Short mmCIF file of C-alpha atoms and ligand atoms in Angstrom, two decimals:
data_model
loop_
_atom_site.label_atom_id
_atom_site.label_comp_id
_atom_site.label_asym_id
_atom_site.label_seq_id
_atom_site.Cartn_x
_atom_site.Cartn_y
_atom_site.Cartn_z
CA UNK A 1 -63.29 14.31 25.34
CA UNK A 2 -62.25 15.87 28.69
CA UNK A 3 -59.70 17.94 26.51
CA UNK A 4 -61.91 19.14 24.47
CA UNK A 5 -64.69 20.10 26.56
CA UNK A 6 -62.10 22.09 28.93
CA UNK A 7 -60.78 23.70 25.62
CA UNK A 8 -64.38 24.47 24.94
CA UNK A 9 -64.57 25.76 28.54
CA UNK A 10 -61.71 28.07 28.05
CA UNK A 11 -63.32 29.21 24.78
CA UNK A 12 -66.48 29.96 26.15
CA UNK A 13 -64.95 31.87 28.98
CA UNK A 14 -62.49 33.79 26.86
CA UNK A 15 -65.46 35.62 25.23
CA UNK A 16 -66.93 36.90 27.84
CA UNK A 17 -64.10 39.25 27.83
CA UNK A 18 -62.91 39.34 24.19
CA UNK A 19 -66.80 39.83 23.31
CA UNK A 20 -67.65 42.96 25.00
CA UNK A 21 -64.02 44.93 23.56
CA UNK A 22 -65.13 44.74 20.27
CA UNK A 23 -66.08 47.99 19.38
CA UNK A 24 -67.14 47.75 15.44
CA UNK A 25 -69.06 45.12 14.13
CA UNK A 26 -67.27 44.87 10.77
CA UNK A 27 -63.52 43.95 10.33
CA UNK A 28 -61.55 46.80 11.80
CA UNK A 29 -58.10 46.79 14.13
CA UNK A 30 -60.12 46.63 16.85
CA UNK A 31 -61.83 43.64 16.13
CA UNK A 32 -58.38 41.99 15.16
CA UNK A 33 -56.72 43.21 18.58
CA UNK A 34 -59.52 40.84 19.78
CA UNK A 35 -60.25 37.85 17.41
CA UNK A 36 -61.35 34.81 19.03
CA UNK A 37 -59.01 32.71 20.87
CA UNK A 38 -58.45 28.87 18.91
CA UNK A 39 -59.76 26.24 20.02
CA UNK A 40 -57.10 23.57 19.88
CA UNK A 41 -58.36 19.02 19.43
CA UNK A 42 -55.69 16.85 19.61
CA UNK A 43 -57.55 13.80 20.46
CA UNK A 44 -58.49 11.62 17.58
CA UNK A 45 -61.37 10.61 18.79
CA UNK A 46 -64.47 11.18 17.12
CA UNK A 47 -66.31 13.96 19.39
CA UNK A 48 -70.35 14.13 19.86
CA UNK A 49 -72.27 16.85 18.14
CA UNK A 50 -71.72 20.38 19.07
CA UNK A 51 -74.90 21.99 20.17
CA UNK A 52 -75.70 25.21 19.21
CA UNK A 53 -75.48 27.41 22.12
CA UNK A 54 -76.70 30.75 20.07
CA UNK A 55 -77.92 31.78 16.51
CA UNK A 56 -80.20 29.85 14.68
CA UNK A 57 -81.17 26.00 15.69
CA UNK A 58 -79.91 23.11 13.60
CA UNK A 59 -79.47 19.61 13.91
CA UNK A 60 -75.55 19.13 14.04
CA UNK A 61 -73.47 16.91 11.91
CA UNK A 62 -70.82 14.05 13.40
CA UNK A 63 -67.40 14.33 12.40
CA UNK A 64 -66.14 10.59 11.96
CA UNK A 65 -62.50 10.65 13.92
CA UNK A 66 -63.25 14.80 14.26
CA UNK A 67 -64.23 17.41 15.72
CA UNK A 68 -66.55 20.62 15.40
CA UNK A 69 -65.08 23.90 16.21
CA UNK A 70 -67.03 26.10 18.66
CA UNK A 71 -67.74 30.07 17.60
CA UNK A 72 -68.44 33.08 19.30
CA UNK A 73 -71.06 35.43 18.40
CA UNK A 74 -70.01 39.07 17.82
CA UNK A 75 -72.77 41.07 17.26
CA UNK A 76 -74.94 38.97 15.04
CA UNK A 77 -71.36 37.32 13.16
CA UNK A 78 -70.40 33.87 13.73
CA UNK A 79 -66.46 34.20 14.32
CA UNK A 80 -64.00 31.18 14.04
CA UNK A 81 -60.52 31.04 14.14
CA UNK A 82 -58.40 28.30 12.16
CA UNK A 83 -54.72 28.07 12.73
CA UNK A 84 -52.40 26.45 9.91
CA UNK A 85 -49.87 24.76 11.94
CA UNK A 86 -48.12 21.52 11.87
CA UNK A 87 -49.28 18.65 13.63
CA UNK A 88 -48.91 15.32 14.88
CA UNK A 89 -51.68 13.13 13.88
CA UNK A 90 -52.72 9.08 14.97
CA UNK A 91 -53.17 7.77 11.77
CA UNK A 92 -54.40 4.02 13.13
CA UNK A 93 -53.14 3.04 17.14
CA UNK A 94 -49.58 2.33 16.24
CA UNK A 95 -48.70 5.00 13.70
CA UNK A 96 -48.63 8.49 14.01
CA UNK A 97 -48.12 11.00 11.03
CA UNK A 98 -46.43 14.32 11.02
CA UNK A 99 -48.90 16.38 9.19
CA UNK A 100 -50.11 19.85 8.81
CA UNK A 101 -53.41 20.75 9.73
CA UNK A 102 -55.55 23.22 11.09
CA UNK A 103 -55.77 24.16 15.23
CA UNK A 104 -54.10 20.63 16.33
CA UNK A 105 -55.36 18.27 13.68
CA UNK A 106 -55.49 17.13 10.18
CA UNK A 107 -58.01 17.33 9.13
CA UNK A 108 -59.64 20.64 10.11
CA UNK A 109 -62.59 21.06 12.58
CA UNK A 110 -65.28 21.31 10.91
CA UNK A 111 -67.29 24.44 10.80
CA UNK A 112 -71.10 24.38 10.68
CA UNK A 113 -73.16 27.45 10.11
CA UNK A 114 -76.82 28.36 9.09
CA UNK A 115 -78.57 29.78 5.43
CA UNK A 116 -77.99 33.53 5.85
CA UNK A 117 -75.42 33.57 9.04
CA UNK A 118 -72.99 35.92 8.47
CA UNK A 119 -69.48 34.51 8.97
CA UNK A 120 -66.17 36.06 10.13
CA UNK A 121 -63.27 33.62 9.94
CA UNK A 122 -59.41 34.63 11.43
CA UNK A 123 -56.82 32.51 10.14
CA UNK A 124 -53.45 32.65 11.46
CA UNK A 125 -50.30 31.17 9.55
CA UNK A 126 -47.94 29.08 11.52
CA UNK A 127 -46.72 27.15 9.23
CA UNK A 128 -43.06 27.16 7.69
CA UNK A 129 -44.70 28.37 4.50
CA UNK A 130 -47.91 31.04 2.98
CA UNK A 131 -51.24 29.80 2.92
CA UNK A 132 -54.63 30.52 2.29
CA UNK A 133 -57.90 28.93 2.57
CA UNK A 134 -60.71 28.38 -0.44
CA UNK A 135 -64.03 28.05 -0.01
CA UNK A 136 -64.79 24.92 -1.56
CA UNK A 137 -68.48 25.43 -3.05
CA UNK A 138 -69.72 28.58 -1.42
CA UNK A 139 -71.13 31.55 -2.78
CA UNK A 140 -69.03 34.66 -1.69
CA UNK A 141 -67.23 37.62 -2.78
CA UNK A 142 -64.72 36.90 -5.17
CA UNK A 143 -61.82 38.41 -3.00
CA UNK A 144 -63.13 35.73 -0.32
CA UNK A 145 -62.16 32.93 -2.55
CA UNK A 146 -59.12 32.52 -1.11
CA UNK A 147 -56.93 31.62 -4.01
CA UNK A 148 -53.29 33.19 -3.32
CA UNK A 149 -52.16 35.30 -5.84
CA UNK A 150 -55.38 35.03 -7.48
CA UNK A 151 -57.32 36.97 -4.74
CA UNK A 152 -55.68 38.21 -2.39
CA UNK A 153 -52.11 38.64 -0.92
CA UNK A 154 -50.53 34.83 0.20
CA UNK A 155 -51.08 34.53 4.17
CA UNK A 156 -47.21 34.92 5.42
CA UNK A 157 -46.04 32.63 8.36
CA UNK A 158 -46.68 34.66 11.26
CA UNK A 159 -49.50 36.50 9.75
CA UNK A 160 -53.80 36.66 10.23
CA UNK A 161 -56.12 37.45 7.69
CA UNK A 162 -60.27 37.01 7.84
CA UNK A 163 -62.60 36.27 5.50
CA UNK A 164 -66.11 37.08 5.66
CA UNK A 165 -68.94 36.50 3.94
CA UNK A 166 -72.63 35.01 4.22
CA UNK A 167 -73.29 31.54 3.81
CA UNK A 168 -75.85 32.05 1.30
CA UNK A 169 -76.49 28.38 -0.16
CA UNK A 170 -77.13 25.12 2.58
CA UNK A 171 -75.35 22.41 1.63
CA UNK A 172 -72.03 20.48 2.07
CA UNK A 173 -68.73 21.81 1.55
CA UNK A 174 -65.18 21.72 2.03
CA UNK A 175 -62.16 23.70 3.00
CA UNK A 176 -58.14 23.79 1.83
CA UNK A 177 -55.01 26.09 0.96
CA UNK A 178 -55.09 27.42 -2.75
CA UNK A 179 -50.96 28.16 -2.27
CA UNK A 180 -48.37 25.47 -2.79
CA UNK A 181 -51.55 23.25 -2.98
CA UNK A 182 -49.99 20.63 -4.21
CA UNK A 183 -47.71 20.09 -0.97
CA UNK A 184 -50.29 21.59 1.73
CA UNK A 185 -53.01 19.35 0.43
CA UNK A 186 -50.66 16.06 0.43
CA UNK A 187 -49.67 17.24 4.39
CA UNK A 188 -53.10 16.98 4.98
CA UNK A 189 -55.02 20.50 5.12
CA UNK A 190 -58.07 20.47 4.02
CA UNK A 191 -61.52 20.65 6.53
CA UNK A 192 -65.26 19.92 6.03
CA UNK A 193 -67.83 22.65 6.45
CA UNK A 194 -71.94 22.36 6.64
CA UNK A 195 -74.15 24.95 6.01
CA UNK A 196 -77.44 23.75 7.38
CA UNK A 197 -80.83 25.13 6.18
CA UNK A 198 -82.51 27.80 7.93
CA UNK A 199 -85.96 25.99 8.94
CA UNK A 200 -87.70 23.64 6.49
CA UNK A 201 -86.14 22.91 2.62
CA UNK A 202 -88.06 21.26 0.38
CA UNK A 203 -85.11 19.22 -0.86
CA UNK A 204 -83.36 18.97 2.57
CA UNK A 205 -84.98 16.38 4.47
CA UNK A 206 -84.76 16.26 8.14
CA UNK A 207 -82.18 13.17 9.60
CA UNK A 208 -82.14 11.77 13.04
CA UNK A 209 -77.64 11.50 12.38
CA UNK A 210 -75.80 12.97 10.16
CA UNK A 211 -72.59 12.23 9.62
CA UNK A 212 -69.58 13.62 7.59
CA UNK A 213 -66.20 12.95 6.89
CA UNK A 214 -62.94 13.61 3.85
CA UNK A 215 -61.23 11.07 2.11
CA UNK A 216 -57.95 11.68 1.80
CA UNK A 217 -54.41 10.04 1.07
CA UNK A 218 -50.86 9.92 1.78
CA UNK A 219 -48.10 8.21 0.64
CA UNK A 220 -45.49 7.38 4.07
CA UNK A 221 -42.99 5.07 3.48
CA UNK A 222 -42.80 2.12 6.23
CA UNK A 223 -40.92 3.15 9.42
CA UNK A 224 -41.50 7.07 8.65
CA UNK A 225 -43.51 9.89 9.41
CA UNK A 226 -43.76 12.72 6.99
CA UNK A 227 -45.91 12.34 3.66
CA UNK A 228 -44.07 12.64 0.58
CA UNK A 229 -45.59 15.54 -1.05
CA UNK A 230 -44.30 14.59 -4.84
CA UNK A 231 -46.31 11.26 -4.84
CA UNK A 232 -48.89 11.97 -7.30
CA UNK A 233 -50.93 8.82 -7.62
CA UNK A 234 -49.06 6.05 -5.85
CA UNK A 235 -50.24 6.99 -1.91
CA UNK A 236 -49.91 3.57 0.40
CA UNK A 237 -52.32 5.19 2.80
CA UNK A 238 -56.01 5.68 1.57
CA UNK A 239 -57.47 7.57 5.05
CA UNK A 240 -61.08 8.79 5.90
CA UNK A 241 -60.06 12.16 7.77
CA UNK A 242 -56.42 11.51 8.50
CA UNK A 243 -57.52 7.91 9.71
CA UNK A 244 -56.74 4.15 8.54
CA UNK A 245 -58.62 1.72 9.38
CA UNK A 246 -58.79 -0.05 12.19
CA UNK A 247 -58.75 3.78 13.73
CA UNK A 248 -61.71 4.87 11.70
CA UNK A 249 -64.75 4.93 14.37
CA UNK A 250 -68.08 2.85 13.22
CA UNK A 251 -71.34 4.85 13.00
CA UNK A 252 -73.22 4.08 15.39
CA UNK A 253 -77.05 4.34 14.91
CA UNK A 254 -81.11 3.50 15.84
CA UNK A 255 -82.64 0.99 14.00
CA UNK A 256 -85.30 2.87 12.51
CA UNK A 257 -82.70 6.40 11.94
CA UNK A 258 -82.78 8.41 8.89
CA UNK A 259 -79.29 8.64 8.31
CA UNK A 260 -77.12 11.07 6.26
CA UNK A 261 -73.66 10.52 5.14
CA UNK A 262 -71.64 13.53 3.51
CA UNK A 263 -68.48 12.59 2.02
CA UNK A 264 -65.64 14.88 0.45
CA UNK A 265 -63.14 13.73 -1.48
CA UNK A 266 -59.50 15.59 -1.77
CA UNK A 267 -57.13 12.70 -3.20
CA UNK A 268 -55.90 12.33 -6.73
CA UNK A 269 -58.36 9.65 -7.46
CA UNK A 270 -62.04 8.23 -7.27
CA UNK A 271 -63.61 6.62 -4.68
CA UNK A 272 -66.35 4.15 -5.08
CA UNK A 273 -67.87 4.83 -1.43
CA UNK A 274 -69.80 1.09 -0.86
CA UNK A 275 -72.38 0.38 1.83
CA UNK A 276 -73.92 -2.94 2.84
CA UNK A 277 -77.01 -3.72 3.83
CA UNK A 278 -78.96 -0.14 2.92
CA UNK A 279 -80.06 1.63 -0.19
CA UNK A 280 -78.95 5.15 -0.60
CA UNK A 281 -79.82 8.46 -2.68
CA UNK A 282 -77.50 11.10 -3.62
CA UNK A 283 -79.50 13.70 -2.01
CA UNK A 284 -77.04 16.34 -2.37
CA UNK A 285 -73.40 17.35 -3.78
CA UNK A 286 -71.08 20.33 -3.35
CA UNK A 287 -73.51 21.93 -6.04
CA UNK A 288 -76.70 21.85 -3.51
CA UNK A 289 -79.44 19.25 -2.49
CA UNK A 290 -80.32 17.07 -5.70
CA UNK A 291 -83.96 17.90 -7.00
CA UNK A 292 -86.12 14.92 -5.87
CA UNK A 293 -86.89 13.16 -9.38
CA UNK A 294 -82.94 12.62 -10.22
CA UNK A 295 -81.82 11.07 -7.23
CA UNK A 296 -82.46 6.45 -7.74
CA UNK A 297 -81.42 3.98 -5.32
CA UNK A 298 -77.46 3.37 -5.13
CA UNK A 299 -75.59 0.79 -2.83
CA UNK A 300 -71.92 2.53 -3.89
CA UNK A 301 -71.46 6.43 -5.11
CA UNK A 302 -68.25 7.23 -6.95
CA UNK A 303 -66.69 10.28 -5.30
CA UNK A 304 -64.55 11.68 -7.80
CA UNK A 305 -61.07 14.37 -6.92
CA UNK A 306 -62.52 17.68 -5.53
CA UNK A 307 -66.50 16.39 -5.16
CA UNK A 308 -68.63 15.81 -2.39
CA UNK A 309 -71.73 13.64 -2.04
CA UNK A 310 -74.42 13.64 0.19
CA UNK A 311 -76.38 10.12 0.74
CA UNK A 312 -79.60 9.31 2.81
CA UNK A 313 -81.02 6.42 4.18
CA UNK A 314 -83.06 4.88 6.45
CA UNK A 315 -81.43 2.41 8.46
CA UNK A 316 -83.85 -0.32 8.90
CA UNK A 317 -81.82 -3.47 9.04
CA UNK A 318 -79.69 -4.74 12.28
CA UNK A 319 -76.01 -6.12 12.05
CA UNK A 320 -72.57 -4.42 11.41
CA UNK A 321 -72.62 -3.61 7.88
CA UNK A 322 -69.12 -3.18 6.30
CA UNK A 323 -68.98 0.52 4.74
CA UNK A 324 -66.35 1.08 2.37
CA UNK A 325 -64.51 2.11 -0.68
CA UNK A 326 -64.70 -0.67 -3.57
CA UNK A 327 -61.39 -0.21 -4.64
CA UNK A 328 -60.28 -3.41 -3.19
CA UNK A 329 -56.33 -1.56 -2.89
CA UNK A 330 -57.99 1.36 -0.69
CA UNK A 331 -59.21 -1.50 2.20
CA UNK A 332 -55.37 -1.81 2.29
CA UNK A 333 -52.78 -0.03 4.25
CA UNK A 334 -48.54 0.27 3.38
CA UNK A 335 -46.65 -2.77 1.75
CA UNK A 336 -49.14 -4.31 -0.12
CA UNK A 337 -48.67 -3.17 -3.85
CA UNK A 338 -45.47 -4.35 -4.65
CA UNK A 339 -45.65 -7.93 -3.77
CA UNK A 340 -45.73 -10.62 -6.55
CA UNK A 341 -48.73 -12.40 -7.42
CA UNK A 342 -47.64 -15.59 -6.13
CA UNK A 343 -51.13 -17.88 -6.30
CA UNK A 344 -50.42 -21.25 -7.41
CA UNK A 345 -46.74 -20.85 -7.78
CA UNK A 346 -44.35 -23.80 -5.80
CA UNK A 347 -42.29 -22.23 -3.87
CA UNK A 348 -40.90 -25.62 -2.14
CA UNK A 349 -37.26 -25.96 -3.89
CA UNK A 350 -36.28 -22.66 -3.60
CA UNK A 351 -37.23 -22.09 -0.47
CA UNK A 352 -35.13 -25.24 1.08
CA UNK A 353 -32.00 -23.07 -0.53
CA UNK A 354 -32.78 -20.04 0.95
CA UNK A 355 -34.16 -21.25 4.15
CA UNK A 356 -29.85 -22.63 4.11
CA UNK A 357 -28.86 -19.28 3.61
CA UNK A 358 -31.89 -17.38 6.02
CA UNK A 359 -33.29 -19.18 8.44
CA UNK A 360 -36.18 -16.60 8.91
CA UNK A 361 -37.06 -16.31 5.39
CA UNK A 362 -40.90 -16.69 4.95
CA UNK A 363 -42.90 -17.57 1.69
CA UNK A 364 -46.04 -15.18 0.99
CA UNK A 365 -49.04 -15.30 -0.83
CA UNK A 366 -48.64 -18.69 -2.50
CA UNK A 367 -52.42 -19.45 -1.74
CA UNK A 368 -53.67 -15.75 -1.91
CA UNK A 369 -52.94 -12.59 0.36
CA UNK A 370 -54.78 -13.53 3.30
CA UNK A 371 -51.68 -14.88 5.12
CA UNK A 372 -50.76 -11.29 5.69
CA UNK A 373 -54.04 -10.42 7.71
CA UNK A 374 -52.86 -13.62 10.13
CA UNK A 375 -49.50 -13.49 10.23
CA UNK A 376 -47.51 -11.65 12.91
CA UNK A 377 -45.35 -9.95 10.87
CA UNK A 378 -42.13 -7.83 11.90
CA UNK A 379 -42.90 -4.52 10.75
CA UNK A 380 -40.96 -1.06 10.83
CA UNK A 381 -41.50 0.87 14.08
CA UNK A 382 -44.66 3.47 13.04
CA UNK A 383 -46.40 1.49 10.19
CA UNK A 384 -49.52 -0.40 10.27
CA UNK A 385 -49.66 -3.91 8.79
CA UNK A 386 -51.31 -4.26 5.19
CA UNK A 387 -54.26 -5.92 6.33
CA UNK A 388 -55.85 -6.74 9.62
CA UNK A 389 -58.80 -5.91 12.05
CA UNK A 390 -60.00 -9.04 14.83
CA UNK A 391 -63.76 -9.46 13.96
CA UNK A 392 -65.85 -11.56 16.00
CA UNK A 393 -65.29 -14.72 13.81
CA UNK A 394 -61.63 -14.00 12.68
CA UNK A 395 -59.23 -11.22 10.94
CA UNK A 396 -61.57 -8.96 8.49
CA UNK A 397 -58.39 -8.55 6.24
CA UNK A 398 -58.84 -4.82 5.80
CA UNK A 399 -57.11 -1.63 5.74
CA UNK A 400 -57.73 1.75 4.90
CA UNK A 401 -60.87 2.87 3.94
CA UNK A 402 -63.24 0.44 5.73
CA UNK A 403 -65.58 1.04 8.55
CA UNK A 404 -68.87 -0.28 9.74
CA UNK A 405 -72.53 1.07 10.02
CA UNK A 406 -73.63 -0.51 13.30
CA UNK A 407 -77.41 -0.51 13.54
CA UNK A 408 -78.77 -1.08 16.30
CA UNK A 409 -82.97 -1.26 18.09
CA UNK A 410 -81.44 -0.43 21.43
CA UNK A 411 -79.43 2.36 20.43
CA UNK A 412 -80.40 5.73 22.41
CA UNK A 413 -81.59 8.69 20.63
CA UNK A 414 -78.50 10.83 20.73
CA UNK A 415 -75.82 7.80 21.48
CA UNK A 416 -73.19 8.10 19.23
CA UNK A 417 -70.96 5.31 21.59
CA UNK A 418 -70.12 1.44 19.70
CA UNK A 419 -72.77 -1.12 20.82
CA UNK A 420 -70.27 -3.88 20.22
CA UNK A 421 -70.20 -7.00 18.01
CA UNK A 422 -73.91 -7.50 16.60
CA UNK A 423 -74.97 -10.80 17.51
CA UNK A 424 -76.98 -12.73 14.70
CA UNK A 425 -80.26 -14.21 16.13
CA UNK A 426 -80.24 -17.92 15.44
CA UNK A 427 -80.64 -19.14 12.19
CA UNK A 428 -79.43 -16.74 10.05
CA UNK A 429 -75.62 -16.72 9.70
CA UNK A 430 -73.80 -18.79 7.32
CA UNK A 431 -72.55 -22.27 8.38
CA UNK A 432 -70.67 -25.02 6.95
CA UNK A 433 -72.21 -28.01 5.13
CA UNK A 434 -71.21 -30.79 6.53
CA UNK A 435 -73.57 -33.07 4.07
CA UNK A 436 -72.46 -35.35 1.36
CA UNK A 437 -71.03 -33.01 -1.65
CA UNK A 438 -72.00 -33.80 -5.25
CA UNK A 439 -69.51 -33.74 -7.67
CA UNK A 440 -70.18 -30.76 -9.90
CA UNK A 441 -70.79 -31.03 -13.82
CA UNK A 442 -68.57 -29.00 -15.65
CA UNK A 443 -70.22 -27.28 -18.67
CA UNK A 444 -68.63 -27.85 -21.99
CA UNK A 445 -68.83 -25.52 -25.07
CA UNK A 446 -67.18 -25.14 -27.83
CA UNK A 447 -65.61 -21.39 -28.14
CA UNK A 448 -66.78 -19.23 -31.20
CA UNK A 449 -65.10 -16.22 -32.13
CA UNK A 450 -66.21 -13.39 -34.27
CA UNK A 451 -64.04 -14.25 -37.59
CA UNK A 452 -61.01 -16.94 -38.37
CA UNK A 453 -57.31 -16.23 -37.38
CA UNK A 454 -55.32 -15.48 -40.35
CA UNK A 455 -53.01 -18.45 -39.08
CA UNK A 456 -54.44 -21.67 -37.12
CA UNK A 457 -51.92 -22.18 -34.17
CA UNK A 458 -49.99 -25.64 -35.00
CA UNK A 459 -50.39 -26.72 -31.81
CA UNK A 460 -53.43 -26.08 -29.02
CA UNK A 461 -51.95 -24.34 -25.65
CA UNK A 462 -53.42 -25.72 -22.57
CA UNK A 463 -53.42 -23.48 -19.50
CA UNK A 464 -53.23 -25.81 -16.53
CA UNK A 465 -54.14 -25.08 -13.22
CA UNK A 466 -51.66 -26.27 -10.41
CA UNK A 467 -54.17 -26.85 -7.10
CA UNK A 468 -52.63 -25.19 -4.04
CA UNK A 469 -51.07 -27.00 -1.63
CA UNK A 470 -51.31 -26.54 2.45
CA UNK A 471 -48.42 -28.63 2.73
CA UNK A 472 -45.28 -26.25 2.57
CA UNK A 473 -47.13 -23.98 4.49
CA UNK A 474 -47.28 -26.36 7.79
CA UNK A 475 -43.73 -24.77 8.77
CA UNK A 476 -45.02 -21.01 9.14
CU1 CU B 1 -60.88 4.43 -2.80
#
């Protein structure tokens, strides 16, 4: 925070000088001799909303674990400037990925503009490699697009070009490299960016928080740092802007709040983005707000590669609703795909031998996975266990893409800060029963099937379920 704001500071400060040399208002030399000096975020933390200091008003967006970057108005043109560089990002407290990114962090700032602003952006190269940046969704010249090769020269390390163009359509949208894309995008560039509306929309409804954030992915082997850029569907991280949980920040909101959520998505596969507790619509996607009469109530929105959706909702119920993707492997960080189901199987015998041979050796999942969420595990210097997370009544056995919507009747207008645990008023938690327990009646049918096997098996297979036991456990 105190970073930022004296990186703001020195922004802010910086134009006062750089703003009155500029002699032309379109690109020329001049205005390159003097483009706008980067703003650098290195903190993870997830910053309050930039206010707009000039141009048109708008409400501004949260970015979850993020940042917004700050502009400077050159006569009547909103000017940013993104550096490609690498960078050195917390994925969770305990692991920290070497990524590339944009001005100190992967993901990018995001930028956030008005219908009709027109926008100058400088982007210098300094990575090892040429770049470029696309315009995920926008409406712009085609030699603005920003795919290399395509339309224009690559960006060569070293080098700065600008795009410019006026962000014609409100709406949510995304940046990332269109060069080596398959590499850049797996080292984690990529950025959101919000075009808000200019005054009232009919299909843009005014929100007390708005909130935004990517999904993306990497694949980091235990006790390392660097993404391997080859992996095309088997990632062991599944991050919300660079982020695994428990590092993802809640959202933090009013009882009472209109909310709105925008989500990108640049991995290689769908999310199912899940929220508890609330009803959603799809009020908008990369494509523009949704006309009123399609959008129906949703609890979960698959998010499929390259889209973005926009959800509202009122917040109206109190607690700490889990918010999520339903892809029950995504809630789960490094190490946890290659185990062997082991539910049910007796490990007893074997593990007296090998206990003789390692003392230290350990059984897992012999009465499901949860262990691992409770276990104290020695783990590789830089990786974050599968599953874990203290909640106020135990481990939350959860990884990766998993926050919480905290919704609160005390929270101030304009208080983005984490209320704490939610404490359920008396009454209306779940609790054990401690009563008499009937034995239950099993149903019994016989099976039909849809025609005769060609062969009646001689004998009748009986699948028999062994009952776990605690016992061999008691030595963990
Ligand atoms: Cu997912």
């Amino acid at each position: 925070m105190e970073n930022n704001l004296l990186n703001r500071r020195k922004f802010f400060s910086a134009l006062g000088i750089a703003g009155g040399a500029v002699a032309a208002a379109s690109v020329s030399r001049v205005a390159m001799a003097a483009l706008p000096e980067p703003v650098i975020q290195t903190k993870p933390d997830t910053m309050p909303p930039l206010i707009p200091k000039d141009g048109r008003p708008y409400n501004p967006v949260v970015t979850l674990n993020s940042w917004t970057l700050p502009w400077r108005m050159n006569r009547g043109v909103k000017e940013f400037h993104l550096v490609a560089e690498p960078v050195i990002r917390e994925i969770a407290p305990g692991m920290k990925a070497h990524l590339w990114g944009y001005n100190g962090q992967s993901p990018g700032p995001t930028i956030e503009v008005v219908e009709g602003d027109r926008v100058r952006v400088f982007v210098t190269n300094k990575l090892p490699e040429h770049t470029t940046i696309h315009w995920h969704g926008q409406r712009l010249p085609n030699g603005m697009d920003g795919v290399g090769g395509l339309n224009q020269k690559q960006i060569d390390p070293g080098k700065t070009f600008v795009y410019e163009f006026i962000a014609k359509r409100p709406g949510t949208f995304m940046y990332h490299p269109h060069a080596d894309e398959m590499t850049q995008m797996a080292m984690g560039m990529m950025g959101f960016w919000v075009t808000h509306p200019k005054g009232s929309h009919p299909l843009i409804d005014p929100v007390d928080r708005d909130f935004c954030f990517l999904l993306n992915a990497y694949d980091i082997d235990p006790g390392s740092a660097t993404p391997k850029v080859n992996t095309m569907l088997d990632f062991n991280l599944w991050t919300w802007n660079s982020r695994a949980f428990p590092g993802i920040d809640t959202l933090n909101v009013r009882k009472g709040d209109k909310v709105r959520i925008r989500i990108g998505n640049l991995t290689m596969t769908n999310h199912p983005i899940h929220l508890h507790g609330h009803e959603f619509v799809v009020s908008g996607t990369d494509g523009g707000p949704t006309p009123k009469g399609s959008r129906w109530p949703e609890v979960t929105t698959d998010i499929a590669v390259g889209q973005m959706r926009q959800v509202d909702f009122l917040a109206d119920e109190e607690g700490d609703w889990a918010f999520h993707c339903h892809k029950s492997h995504h809630t789960m960080n490094a190490m946890g795909h290659n185990v062997p189901t082991m539910i049910g199987v007796d490990h007893r015998e074997v593990v007296s031998k090998i206990t003789a041979l390692i003392p230290d050796y350990m059984v897992m999942g012999e009465r499901g996975m949860a262990d691992m969420g409770e276990m104290e595990m020695q783990l590789p210097d830089n990786t974050l266990p599968m599953m874990t997370g203290a909640g106020p009544y135990g481990s939350v056995e959860m990884g990766g893409m998993f926050t919480m919507l905290k919704v609160r009747r005390d929270q101030k207008p304009g208080d983005y800060s984490d209320p704490g645990w939610y404490k359920q008023p008396e009454g209306t938690q779940a609790f054990e029963w401690t009563g008499p327990l009937a034995e239950p009646a099993r149903f019994k049918s016989e099976g039909r099937q849809s025609m005769p096997l060609k062969e009646t098996p001689k004998k009748e297979v009986e699948v028999t379920v062994k009952k776990p036991s605690g016992g061999s456990h008691s030595g963990h």
